[in-house]
């Protein structure tokens, strides 16, 4: 039996040669492209399987800090809200970093910080609140605001659902139940853009919760500052999606730097939520029934409360494989016949 497998076709940037030794430049680029394609995502701490503590000390930012101040200057200059994300430290947790989404208002102030609750497993090295759950609840409480904060602004109620968070319906639902109207979702790597996972998920989250999703994907990426050739690891396909799941802004382009735009009509959204008889879904949630889904824990909490995050191989052995076995042992998943 030949088992199913993933085919990956490399699409390199190729430099013409004058001498045979010039081929080395193309081969070096291919080596970088092989690494990026083999992990199917892009950021350095993930691709290179970097040590979490070292990255926290030398690369992760502080919020607020010089980087958010630079973005705040742009917010003031353009009288705009800025929604972004970065690998950032928590002031009370030494040698740990999170993937943090944040919102800056037109005055240049950080008005919201959201700590990513669903990292891109198994490769993302960030800690998330569930990994330090007991500590997090003691500090921030056990509430929607503690995990899915929303900022009430003059352009609507804004929330953040980064990348893989949009892969789980619960994160969009939590934001909606906390009042969100416009949600930022970036970014998602190829092949999940080419096979339409990013689009399907984003449209479904917008439709299910009657909210706008602004989903700008990454442009091309240089793995190192000195790298001369970018790699389009993400595959483009950026969207602005309205509260009925319709695409109102699309940008297919993924190579280089560009933008996506679309109209946000907050009053139309609020009118729909107030007057629609059927497809304003939240009013019909039968919460007592749905609580049954989550009575048994699945993913282990407090995974990194007393240790640094695992590297790729250890994570596969200690987390992924036991989690699959857990669902099979419970009878949730049937074991494949060829396992």
Short mmCIF file of C-alpha atoms in Angstrom, two decimals:
data_model
loop_
_atom_site.label_atom_id
_atom_site.label_comp_id
_atom_site.label_asym_id
_atom_site.label_seq_id
_atom_site.Cartn_x
_atom_site.Cartn_y
_atom_site.Cartn_z
CA UNK A 1 0.00 0.00 0.00
CA UNK A 2 1.25 3.49 -0.89
CA UNK A 3 0.15 5.88 1.84
CA UNK A 4 -1.13 9.36 0.94
CA UNK A 5 1.52 12.04 1.07
CA UNK A 6 1.93 15.77 0.51
CA UNK A 7 3.61 16.87 -2.70
CA UNK A 8 5.51 20.16 -2.50
CA UNK A 9 6.59 21.92 -5.69
CA UNK A 10 9.31 24.50 -5.11
CA UNK A 11 8.91 27.78 -6.99
CA UNK A 12 12.31 29.47 -6.64
CA UNK A 13 13.57 32.84 -7.69
CA UNK A 14 16.31 32.02 -10.20
CA UNK A 15 19.31 34.19 -11.03
CA UNK A 16 20.88 33.84 -14.48
CA UNK A 17 24.54 32.81 -14.51
CA UNK A 18 27.64 33.91 -16.40
CA UNK A 19 29.94 31.27 -14.91
CA UNK A 20 29.35 27.82 -13.49
CA UNK A 21 30.31 28.99 -9.99
CA UNK A 22 27.34 31.41 -10.12
CA UNK A 23 25.07 28.38 -9.72
CA UNK A 24 26.05 28.38 -6.04
CA UNK A 25 23.83 31.42 -5.45
CA UNK A 26 20.77 29.54 -6.73
CA UNK A 27 21.66 26.46 -4.70
CA UNK A 28 21.96 28.51 -1.50
CA UNK A 29 18.53 30.01 -2.18
CA UNK A 30 17.10 26.54 -2.76
CA UNK A 31 18.44 25.44 0.62
CA UNK A 32 16.49 28.27 2.29
CA UNK A 33 13.40 27.45 0.23
CA UNK A 34 13.60 23.76 1.18
CA UNK A 35 13.62 24.71 4.87
CA UNK A 36 10.68 27.10 4.53
CA UNK A 37 8.60 24.65 2.49
CA UNK A 38 9.33 21.70 4.76
CA UNK A 39 7.84 23.51 7.75
CA UNK A 40 5.02 25.10 5.76
CA UNK A 41 5.29 28.31 7.77
CA UNK A 42 7.85 31.02 8.19
CA UNK A 43 8.86 32.77 11.37
CA UNK A 44 12.44 32.35 12.54
CA UNK A 45 11.85 30.96 16.02
CA UNK A 46 9.67 28.27 14.44
CA UNK A 47 11.57 27.37 11.28
CA UNK A 48 14.91 27.28 13.04
CA UNK A 49 13.53 25.57 16.18
CA UNK A 50 15.18 28.24 18.31
CA UNK A 51 15.56 28.04 22.06
CA UNK A 52 12.58 29.73 23.70
CA UNK A 53 14.48 31.44 26.51
CA UNK A 54 17.17 32.80 24.22
CA UNK A 55 14.56 34.18 21.83
CA UNK A 56 12.64 35.75 24.73
CA UNK A 57 15.77 37.50 25.95
CA UNK A 58 17.16 38.66 22.62
CA UNK A 59 14.29 39.06 20.13
CA UNK A 60 10.88 39.41 21.80
CA UNK A 61 9.64 42.96 22.28
CA UNK A 62 7.96 44.75 25.16
CA UNK A 63 4.48 46.29 24.83
CA UNK A 64 4.48 49.22 25.08
CA UNK A 65 7.98 49.81 23.81
CA UNK A 66 9.99 51.36 20.96
CA UNK A 67 8.25 49.23 18.34
CA UNK A 68 4.72 50.14 19.40
CA UNK A 69 5.82 53.77 19.73
CA UNK A 70 6.92 53.70 16.08
CA UNK A 71 3.52 52.32 15.07
CA UNK A 72 1.84 54.86 17.34
CA UNK A 73 3.57 57.63 15.43
CA UNK A 74 1.98 56.30 12.22
CA UNK A 75 -1.39 56.06 13.95
CA UNK A 76 -1.15 59.72 14.93
CA UNK A 77 0.06 60.79 11.50
CA UNK A 78 -2.78 59.06 9.67
CA UNK A 79 -5.44 59.46 12.39
CA UNK A 80 -6.01 55.70 12.26
CA UNK A 81 -6.37 52.67 14.46
CA UNK A 82 -3.52 50.18 14.02
CA UNK A 83 -4.00 46.46 14.69
CA UNK A 84 -0.85 44.34 14.68
CA UNK A 85 0.97 41.50 16.41
CA UNK A 86 4.45 40.58 17.61
CA UNK A 87 6.35 38.06 19.67
CA UNK A 88 6.43 39.85 23.02
CA UNK A 89 7.38 39.33 26.64
CA UNK A 90 5.06 39.52 29.62
CA UNK A 91 6.45 41.85 32.31
CA UNK A 92 5.70 39.34 35.09
CA UNK A 93 6.96 36.15 33.47
CA UNK A 94 10.73 35.99 33.11
CA UNK A 95 12.22 34.25 30.07
CA UNK A 96 8.87 33.67 28.37
CA UNK A 97 7.38 35.22 25.27
CA UNK A 98 3.88 35.18 23.80
CA UNK A 99 2.39 35.99 20.41
CA UNK A 100 0.59 39.21 21.27
CA UNK A 101 -1.96 41.07 19.17
CA UNK A 102 -2.44 44.72 20.04
CA UNK A 103 -4.47 47.76 19.02
CA UNK A 104 -3.14 51.32 18.93
CA UNK A 105 -5.59 54.21 18.81
CA UNK A 106 -5.23 57.45 16.77
CA UNK A 107 -3.57 59.09 19.77
CA UNK A 108 -0.79 56.51 19.53
CA UNK A 109 -1.75 54.64 22.71
CA UNK A 110 -1.94 50.86 23.08
CA UNK A 111 -5.59 50.27 24.06
CA UNK A 112 -5.76 46.47 23.84
CA UNK A 113 -3.44 43.50 24.17
CA UNK A 114 -4.56 39.99 23.29
CA UNK A 115 -2.32 37.04 24.11
CA UNK A 116 -2.78 34.36 21.48
CA UNK A 117 -4.66 31.40 22.93
CA UNK A 118 -4.25 28.92 20.04
CA UNK A 119 -0.66 28.86 18.70
CA UNK A 120 0.19 27.13 15.43
CA UNK A 121 0.85 23.63 16.71
CA UNK A 122 3.34 21.99 16.76
CA UNK A 123 5.85 24.52 15.50
CA UNK A 124 5.07 27.84 17.20
CA UNK A 125 7.33 28.37 20.18
CA UNK A 126 5.21 31.01 21.89
CA UNK A 127 3.60 30.44 25.27
CA UNK A 128 -0.15 31.00 25.44
CA UNK A 129 -2.40 31.73 28.46
CA UNK A 130 -3.61 28.12 28.63
CA UNK A 131 0.02 26.99 28.98
CA UNK A 132 0.21 28.97 32.25
CA UNK A 133 -3.49 28.70 33.01
CA UNK A 134 -3.49 28.69 36.80
CA UNK A 135 -1.14 31.69 36.95
CA UNK A 136 -3.16 33.54 34.30
CA UNK A 137 -6.51 33.04 36.02
CA UNK A 138 -5.07 34.10 39.36
CA UNK A 139 -3.75 37.32 37.80
CA UNK A 140 -6.52 38.21 35.30
CA UNK A 141 -9.53 36.18 36.35
CA UNK A 142 -11.58 33.63 34.44
CA UNK A 143 -13.60 35.80 32.07
CA UNK A 144 -13.97 36.64 28.41
CA UNK A 145 -11.97 39.81 28.95
CA UNK A 146 -9.10 37.79 30.39
CA UNK A 147 -8.68 35.75 27.21
CA UNK A 148 -10.57 37.54 24.40
CA UNK A 149 -10.56 41.30 25.15
CA UNK A 150 -12.52 43.74 22.98
CA UNK A 151 -11.95 47.50 22.63
CA UNK A 152 -15.05 49.70 22.28
CA UNK A 153 -14.00 52.52 19.93
CA UNK A 154 -15.53 55.18 17.72
CA UNK A 155 -15.15 52.88 14.69
CA UNK A 156 -16.77 49.86 16.35
CA UNK A 157 -15.85 47.18 18.84
CA UNK A 158 -12.48 45.75 17.86
CA UNK A 159 -10.99 42.34 18.65
CA UNK A 160 -8.09 40.14 17.59
CA UNK A 161 -8.02 36.51 16.41
CA UNK A 162 -4.54 35.76 15.16
CA UNK A 163 -3.70 33.18 12.51
CA UNK A 164 -4.37 29.71 13.92
CA UNK A 165 -6.87 31.10 16.42
CA UNK A 166 -9.25 31.35 13.48
CA UNK A 167 -8.93 27.59 12.99
CA UNK A 168 -11.06 27.07 16.10
CA UNK A 169 -14.67 28.33 16.01
CA UNK A 170 -14.60 28.95 19.75
CA UNK A 171 -12.24 31.92 19.49
CA UNK A 172 -14.45 33.87 17.09
CA UNK A 173 -17.51 32.93 19.14
CA UNK A 174 -15.83 34.15 22.34
CA UNK A 175 -15.01 37.49 20.71
CA UNK A 176 -18.57 37.82 19.43
CA UNK A 177 -20.02 37.03 22.86
CA UNK A 178 -17.71 39.71 24.26
CA UNK A 179 -19.19 42.21 21.81
CA UNK A 180 -16.68 42.23 18.94
CA UNK A 181 -17.78 43.73 15.60
CA UNK A 182 -14.51 43.98 13.65
CA UNK A 183 -11.88 41.27 14.14
CA UNK A 184 -8.29 41.24 12.88
CA UNK A 185 -7.03 37.88 11.62
CA UNK A 186 -3.50 37.60 10.26
CA UNK A 187 -1.65 35.64 9.00
CA UNK A 188 -1.79 32.07 7.67
CA UNK A 189 0.84 30.10 5.73
CA UNK A 190 0.65 28.23 2.47
CA UNK A 191 -0.65 25.58 1.72
CA UNK A 192 -3.60 26.70 3.85
CA UNK A 193 -4.05 29.68 1.53
CA UNK A 194 -3.72 27.74 -1.71
CA UNK A 195 -6.16 25.03 -0.61
CA UNK A 196 -8.60 27.73 0.63
CA UNK A 197 -8.52 26.82 4.33
CA UNK A 198 -7.72 30.43 5.28
CA UNK A 199 -10.61 31.79 3.21
CA UNK A 200 -13.13 29.14 4.29
CA UNK A 201 -12.32 29.56 7.97
CA UNK A 202 -12.38 33.35 7.86
CA UNK A 203 -15.68 33.53 6.00
CA UNK A 204 -17.26 30.95 8.30
CA UNK A 205 -16.13 32.78 11.44
CA UNK A 206 -17.55 36.05 10.09
CA UNK A 207 -20.86 34.49 9.06
CA UNK A 208 -21.36 32.37 12.18
CA UNK A 209 -20.88 35.36 14.46
CA UNK A 210 -22.13 38.24 12.31
CA UNK A 211 -18.91 40.24 12.48
CA UNK A 212 -16.37 41.71 10.08
CA UNK A 213 -13.01 40.02 9.67
CA UNK A 214 -10.01 41.89 8.31
CA UNK A 215 -7.57 39.19 7.21
CA UNK A 216 -4.37 40.59 5.66
CA UNK A 217 -1.92 37.78 4.99
CA UNK A 218 1.85 38.22 5.00
CA UNK A 219 3.80 39.31 1.93
CA UNK A 220 7.11 37.75 1.02
CA UNK A 221 9.49 36.98 3.83
CA UNK A 222 13.25 37.19 4.30
CA UNK A 223 14.35 34.50 6.74
CA UNK A 224 17.39 36.56 7.78
CA UNK A 225 18.14 40.30 7.52
CA UNK A 226 21.07 39.59 5.20
CA UNK A 227 19.07 37.27 2.91
CA UNK A 228 18.82 38.79 -0.56
CA UNK A 229 15.92 36.76 -1.93
CA UNK A 230 12.47 36.75 -0.30
CA UNK A 231 10.32 33.63 -0.04
CA UNK A 232 6.55 33.82 -0.42
CA UNK A 233 5.80 31.36 2.38
CA UNK A 234 2.25 32.59 2.91
CA UNK A 235 0.74 32.57 -0.56
CA UNK A 236 -1.20 35.85 -0.46
CA UNK A 237 -5.01 35.71 -0.56
CA UNK A 238 -5.89 38.52 1.86
CA UNK A 239 -9.52 39.42 2.57
CA UNK A 240 -11.96 41.79 4.17
CA UNK A 241 -15.14 39.82 4.99
CA UNK A 242 -18.48 41.21 6.09
CA UNK A 243 -20.93 40.00 8.75
CA UNK A 244 -22.72 37.72 6.27
CA UNK A 245 -19.52 35.98 5.21
CA UNK A 246 -19.22 37.90 1.94
CA UNK A 247 -15.84 39.02 0.65
CA UNK A 248 -15.90 42.82 0.34
CA UNK A 249 -12.16 43.17 -0.24
CA UNK A 250 -9.73 40.73 -1.85
CA UNK A 251 -6.02 40.77 -2.66
CA UNK A 252 -4.65 37.63 -4.28
CA UNK A 253 -1.10 38.94 -4.53
CA UNK A 254 1.43 37.40 -2.16
CA UNK A 255 4.82 38.41 -3.55
CA UNK A 256 6.23 41.69 -2.33
CA UNK A 257 4.30 44.22 -0.25
CA UNK A 258 0.73 45.31 -0.94
CA UNK A 259 -2.57 45.88 0.87
CA UNK A 260 -6.20 44.80 0.98
CA UNK A 261 -9.17 47.06 1.67
CA UNK A 262 -12.95 46.90 1.95
CA UNK A 263 -15.85 48.88 3.39
CA UNK A 264 -16.86 48.32 7.02
CA UNK A 265 -20.48 49.32 7.75
CA UNK A 266 -20.94 49.05 11.51
CA UNK A 267 -24.50 50.41 11.48
CA UNK A 268 -25.55 47.78 8.93
CA UNK A 269 -24.04 45.08 11.14
CA UNK A 270 -25.84 46.39 14.22
CA UNK A 271 -29.12 46.66 12.32
CA UNK A 272 -28.74 43.06 11.12
CA UNK A 273 -28.09 41.84 14.65
CA UNK A 274 -31.12 43.77 15.91
CA UNK A 275 -33.68 42.90 13.22
CA UNK A 276 -32.78 39.67 11.44
CA UNK A 277 -35.18 36.87 12.35
CA UNK A 278 -32.96 33.94 11.50
CA UNK A 279 -29.33 34.55 10.56
CA UNK A 280 -28.28 36.58 13.61
CA UNK A 281 -27.10 33.40 15.25
CA UNK A 282 -25.95 34.36 18.75
CA UNK A 283 -29.47 34.98 20.05
CA UNK A 284 -30.29 31.30 19.53
CA UNK A 285 -27.37 29.68 21.35
CA UNK A 286 -28.53 26.82 23.57
CA UNK A 287 -25.62 27.17 25.95
CA UNK A 288 -26.66 24.50 28.44
CA UNK A 289 -26.43 21.88 25.69
CA UNK A 290 -23.11 23.10 24.30
CA UNK A 291 -21.47 23.00 27.73
CA UNK A 292 -21.54 19.20 27.44
CA UNK A 293 -18.92 19.44 24.68
CA UNK A 294 -16.28 20.77 27.03
CA UNK A 295 -16.83 18.87 30.27
CA UNK A 296 -13.88 16.54 29.60
CA UNK A 297 -10.51 18.28 29.14
CA UNK A 298 -8.52 17.53 26.00
CA UNK A 299 -5.40 19.68 25.58
CA UNK A 300 -3.31 19.76 28.81
CA UNK A 301 -3.34 23.08 30.66
CA UNK A 302 -0.32 24.55 32.48
CA UNK A 303 2.02 22.84 30.03
CA UNK A 304 4.69 25.51 30.43
CA UNK A 305 3.97 26.79 33.92
CA UNK A 306 7.18 25.25 35.25
CA UNK A 307 9.25 24.65 32.12
CA UNK A 308 10.21 26.31 28.85
CA UNK A 309 8.27 25.37 25.69
CA UNK A 310 9.36 22.22 23.91
CA UNK A 311 11.19 22.00 20.64
CA UNK A 312 9.56 20.29 17.68
CA UNK A 313 10.63 16.66 18.22
CA UNK A 314 9.86 16.63 21.94
CA UNK A 315 6.48 18.26 21.35
CA UNK A 316 5.48 15.61 18.81
CA UNK A 317 6.41 12.82 21.24
CA UNK A 318 5.02 14.30 24.47
CA UNK A 319 1.97 16.22 23.25
CA UNK A 320 0.78 15.40 19.73
CA UNK A 321 1.00 11.63 19.96
CA UNK A 322 -0.62 11.40 23.44
CA UNK A 323 -3.41 13.80 22.35
CA UNK A 324 -4.26 11.65 19.33
CA UNK A 325 -4.21 8.53 21.51
CA UNK A 326 -6.46 10.27 24.06
CA UNK A 327 -9.19 10.90 21.48
CA UNK A 328 -8.84 7.39 20.09
CA UNK A 329 -9.01 5.82 23.57
CA UNK A 330 -12.15 7.83 24.36
CA UNK A 331 -13.75 6.53 21.17
CA UNK A 332 -14.03 10.01 19.69
CA UNK A 333 -11.78 9.03 16.79
CA UNK A 334 -11.59 5.59 15.19
CA UNK A 335 -8.08 4.32 14.58
CA UNK A 336 -7.17 4.14 10.88
CA UNK A 337 -6.87 0.61 9.55
CA UNK A 338 -3.38 1.25 8.18
CA UNK A 339 -2.01 2.76 11.42
#
